[in-house]
Amino acid sequence: EPEVTQTPSHQVTQMGQEVILRCVPISNHLYFYWYRQILGQKVEFLVSFYNNEISEKSEIFDDQFSVERPDGSNFTLKIRSTKLEDSAMYFCASTVTLNQPQHFGDGTRLSIL
Amino acid sequence: GNSVTQMEGPVTLSEEAFLTINCTYTATGYPSLFWYVQYPGEGLQLLLKATKADDKGSNKGFEATYRKETTSFHLEKGSVQVSDSAVYFCALSPDSSASKIIFGSGTRLSIRP
């Protein structure tokens, strides 16, 4: 069965550094998402992306965050200047249409030191 | 607004016991409802879904019925196994045109042999 894949599985970064999290959505999917889960807390929506632009974003997704689909397969989340509170598990998801369930990757654990 | 409330864990049961994890929701439109499961060290997997009132979602022996009158979507299984140990998330998508999924806080389930 096709899967959403995320790399790396664990990223350790110094505070203030830029980090890029990578995702390869399922190949025929058109809608892409990032969520995060701070340890012990809820999974929170960050951003959705369709047709090469952001379709919705949460208040968490401030100017420090950006997303990009640089080619036909990758979908990236960039955090420009990381803060301690950015430490979390970040999940990428994709779906073929809006009324179908989203498929999630295994996540990238981001640790900010 | 839109929100999901689910029973707090952890829940510990013996193998072959009956399971219920309560979930209630608040939504302004006609949401789709989901249960996602997160096995240790893995990402979020869709367990089951229901898209309209009175629909019953089922998968792997788990069931949940979309109850509009009580705004609930409780997860049940008649006889749990050790392999069902995981964190279970109730979630909603506000309507068919919405991008994001809103998650409950998750319920950790542990099954004793």
Short mmCIF file of N, CA, C and O in Angstrom, two decimals, chain B residues 45-90:
data_model
loop_
_atom_site.label_atom_id
_atom_site.label_comp_id
_atom_site.label_asym_id
_atom_site.label_seq_id
_atom_site.Cartn_x
_atom_site.Cartn_y
_atom_site.Cartn_z
N GLN B 45 -2.48 6.20 12.02
CA GLN B 45 -3.16 5.40 11.00
C GLN B 45 -4.66 5.55 11.16
O GLN B 45 -5.17 5.50 12.28
N LEU B 46 -5.34 5.72 10.05
CA LEU B 46 -6.80 5.77 10.12
C LEU B 46 -7.33 4.41 10.53
O LEU B 46 -7.03 3.40 9.91
N LEU B 47 -8.15 4.39 11.57
CA LEU B 47 -8.76 3.15 12.03
C LEU B 47 -10.14 2.98 11.41
O LEU B 47 -10.48 1.93 10.88
N LEU B 48 -10.97 4.01 11.51
CA LEU B 48 -12.30 3.96 10.91
C LEU B 48 -12.85 5.38 10.78
O LEU B 48 -12.32 6.32 11.36
N LYS B 49 -13.91 5.49 9.98
CA LYS B 49 -14.50 6.81 9.76
C LYS B 49 -16.01 6.69 9.57
O LYS B 49 -16.55 5.61 9.28
N ALA B 50 -16.68 7.84 9.75
CA ALA B 50 -18.11 7.93 9.46
C ALA B 50 -18.36 9.35 8.95
O ALA B 50 -17.85 10.31 9.52
N THR B 51 -19.12 9.46 7.90
CA THR B 51 -19.26 10.77 7.25
C THR B 51 -20.62 11.42 7.47
O THR B 51 -20.78 12.61 7.16
N LYS B 52 -21.59 10.68 7.99
CA LYS B 52 -22.88 11.32 8.25
C LYS B 52 -23.58 10.62 9.41
O LYS B 52 -23.21 9.51 9.81
N ALA B 53 -24.60 11.28 9.91
CA ALA B 53 -25.31 10.79 11.09
C ALA B 53 -25.82 9.37 10.88
O ALA B 53 -26.29 9.02 9.80
N ASP B 54 -25.66 8.56 11.94
CA ASP B 54 -26.08 7.16 12.00
C ASP B 54 -25.18 6.22 11.22
O ASP B 54 -25.39 5.00 11.25
N ASP B 55 -24.16 6.73 10.53
CA ASP B 55 -23.18 5.85 9.91
C ASP B 55 -22.41 5.10 10.99
O ASP B 55 -22.10 5.67 12.03
N LYS B 56 -22.06 3.85 10.71
CA LYS B 56 -21.20 3.10 11.61
C LYS B 56 -19.91 2.81 10.86
O LYS B 56 -19.94 2.19 9.79
N GLY B 57 -18.80 3.23 11.44
CA GLY B 57 -17.50 2.87 10.90
C GLY B 57 -17.01 1.63 11.61
O GLY B 57 -17.25 1.45 12.82
N SER B 58 -16.31 0.75 10.88
CA SER B 58 -15.79 -0.46 11.52
C SER B 58 -14.52 -0.91 10.83
O SER B 58 -14.35 -0.71 9.62
N ASN B 59 -13.62 -1.51 11.62
CA ASN B 59 -12.36 -2.00 11.09
C ASN B 59 -11.66 -2.78 12.20
O ASN B 59 -11.64 -2.33 13.36
N LYS B 60 -11.10 -3.92 11.89
CA LYS B 60 -10.30 -4.73 12.82
C LYS B 60 -11.06 -5.04 14.10
O LYS B 60 -10.45 -5.14 15.18
N GLY B 61 -12.37 -5.17 14.04
CA GLY B 61 -13.17 -5.47 15.22
C GLY B 61 -13.60 -4.25 16.00
O GLY B 61 -14.41 -4.35 16.93
N PHE B 62 -13.10 -3.09 15.64
CA PHE B 62 -13.50 -1.83 16.27
C PHE B 62 -14.71 -1.26 15.54
O PHE B 62 -14.84 -1.41 14.33
N GLU B 63 -15.58 -0.59 16.32
CA GLU B 63 -16.75 0.06 15.73
C GLU B 63 -16.98 1.41 16.39
O GLU B 63 -16.64 1.59 17.58
N ALA B 64 -17.58 2.32 15.64
CA ALA B 64 -18.03 3.60 16.22
C ALA B 64 -19.20 4.09 15.39
O ALA B 64 -19.17 3.99 14.15
N THR B 65 -20.24 4.59 16.07
CA THR B 65 -21.42 5.07 15.38
C THR B 65 -21.55 6.58 15.56
O THR B 65 -21.45 7.10 16.67
N TYR B 66 -21.78 7.26 14.47
CA TYR B 66 -21.93 8.72 14.42
C TYR B 66 -23.31 9.07 14.98
O TYR B 66 -24.33 8.82 14.33
N ARG B 67 -23.35 9.63 16.19
CA ARG B 67 -24.61 9.98 16.85
C ARG B 67 -24.75 11.48 16.90
O ARG B 67 -24.13 12.16 17.71
N LYS B 68 -25.59 12.01 16.01
CA LYS B 68 -25.76 13.46 15.94
C LYS B 68 -26.52 13.97 17.16
O LYS B 68 -26.23 15.06 17.67
N GLU B 69 -27.47 13.19 17.65
CA GLU B 69 -28.30 13.68 18.76
C GLU B 69 -27.52 13.83 20.05
O GLU B 69 -27.84 14.68 20.88
N THR B 70 -26.47 13.01 20.20
CA THR B 70 -25.63 13.12 21.41
C THR B 70 -24.25 13.67 21.08
O THR B 70 -23.39 13.74 21.96
N THR B 71 -24.04 14.06 19.84
CA THR B 71 -22.73 14.53 19.33
C THR B 71 -21.60 13.64 19.83
O THR B 71 -20.62 14.11 20.43
N SER B 72 -21.76 12.35 19.59
CA SER B 72 -20.77 11.40 20.08
C SER B 72 -20.30 10.45 18.99
O SER B 72 -20.99 10.26 17.96
N PHE B 73 -19.15 9.84 19.22
CA PHE B 73 -18.57 8.88 18.28
C PHE B 73 -17.68 7.94 19.10
O PHE B 73 -16.48 7.87 18.95
N HIS B 74 -18.32 7.18 19.99
CA HIS B 74 -17.58 6.34 20.93
C HIS B 74 -16.98 5.13 20.22
O HIS B 74 -17.65 4.48 19.41
N LEU B 75 -15.76 4.79 20.57
CA LEU B 75 -15.07 3.63 19.99
C LEU B 75 -15.31 2.40 20.86
O LEU B 75 -15.15 2.48 22.09
N GLU B 76 -15.66 1.28 20.23
CA GLU B 76 -15.92 0.04 20.98
C GLU B 76 -15.24 -1.14 20.30
O GLU B 76 -15.08 -1.16 19.08
N LYS B 77 -14.88 -2.11 21.13
CA LYS B 77 -14.40 -3.39 20.62
C LYS B 77 -14.81 -4.46 21.62
O LYS B 77 -14.63 -4.28 22.83
N GLY B 78 -15.32 -5.55 21.11
CA GLY B 78 -15.88 -6.57 21.99
C GLY B 78 -14.85 -7.36 22.76
O GLY B 78 -15.11 -7.79 23.89
N SER B 79 -13.67 -7.57 22.19
CA SER B 79 -12.67 -8.43 22.83
C SER B 79 -11.29 -7.94 22.41
O SER B 79 -10.85 -8.20 21.29
N VAL B 80 -10.63 -7.20 23.29
CA VAL B 80 -9.35 -6.59 22.91
C VAL B 80 -8.20 -7.59 23.02
O VAL B 80 -8.27 -8.57 23.76
N GLN B 81 -7.16 -7.31 22.25
CA GLN B 81 -5.95 -8.13 22.23
C GLN B 81 -4.76 -7.28 22.66
O GLN B 81 -4.82 -6.04 22.58
N VAL B 82 -3.70 -7.96 23.06
CA VAL B 82 -2.47 -7.24 23.45
C VAL B 82 -2.01 -6.32 22.33
O VAL B 82 -1.53 -5.20 22.57
N SER B 83 -2.18 -6.78 21.10
CA SER B 83 -1.73 -5.99 19.93
C SER B 83 -2.55 -4.72 19.72
O SER B 83 -2.18 -3.88 18.89
N ASP B 84 -3.64 -4.54 20.44
CA ASP B 84 -4.42 -3.31 20.36
C ASP B 84 -3.84 -2.18 21.21
O ASP B 84 -4.34 -1.05 21.17
N SER B 85 -2.82 -2.48 21.99
CA SER B 85 -2.18 -1.45 22.82
C SER B 85 -1.63 -0.35 21.93
O SER B 85 -0.80 -0.59 21.05
N ALA B 86 -2.08 0.87 22.17
CA ALA B 86 -1.74 2.01 21.31
C ALA B 86 -2.40 3.25 21.89
O ALA B 86 -3.10 3.18 22.90
N VAL B 87 -2.17 4.38 21.21
CA VAL B 87 -2.90 5.61 21.55
C VAL B 87 -3.97 5.83 20.49
O VAL B 87 -3.68 5.75 19.30
N TYR B 88 -5.18 6.10 20.92
CA TYR B 88 -6.32 6.26 20.03
C TYR B 88 -6.78 7.71 20.04
O TYR B 88 -6.98 8.30 21.11
N PHE B 89 -6.93 8.26 18.84
CA PHE B 89 -7.33 9.66 18.70
C PHE B 89 -8.67 9.74 17.99
O PHE B 89 -8.83 9.23 16.87
N CYS B 90 -9.61 10.41 18.62
CA CYS B 90 -10.85 10.77 17.96
C CYS B 90 -10.61 12.09 17.22
O CYS B 90 -9.86 12.95 17.71
#
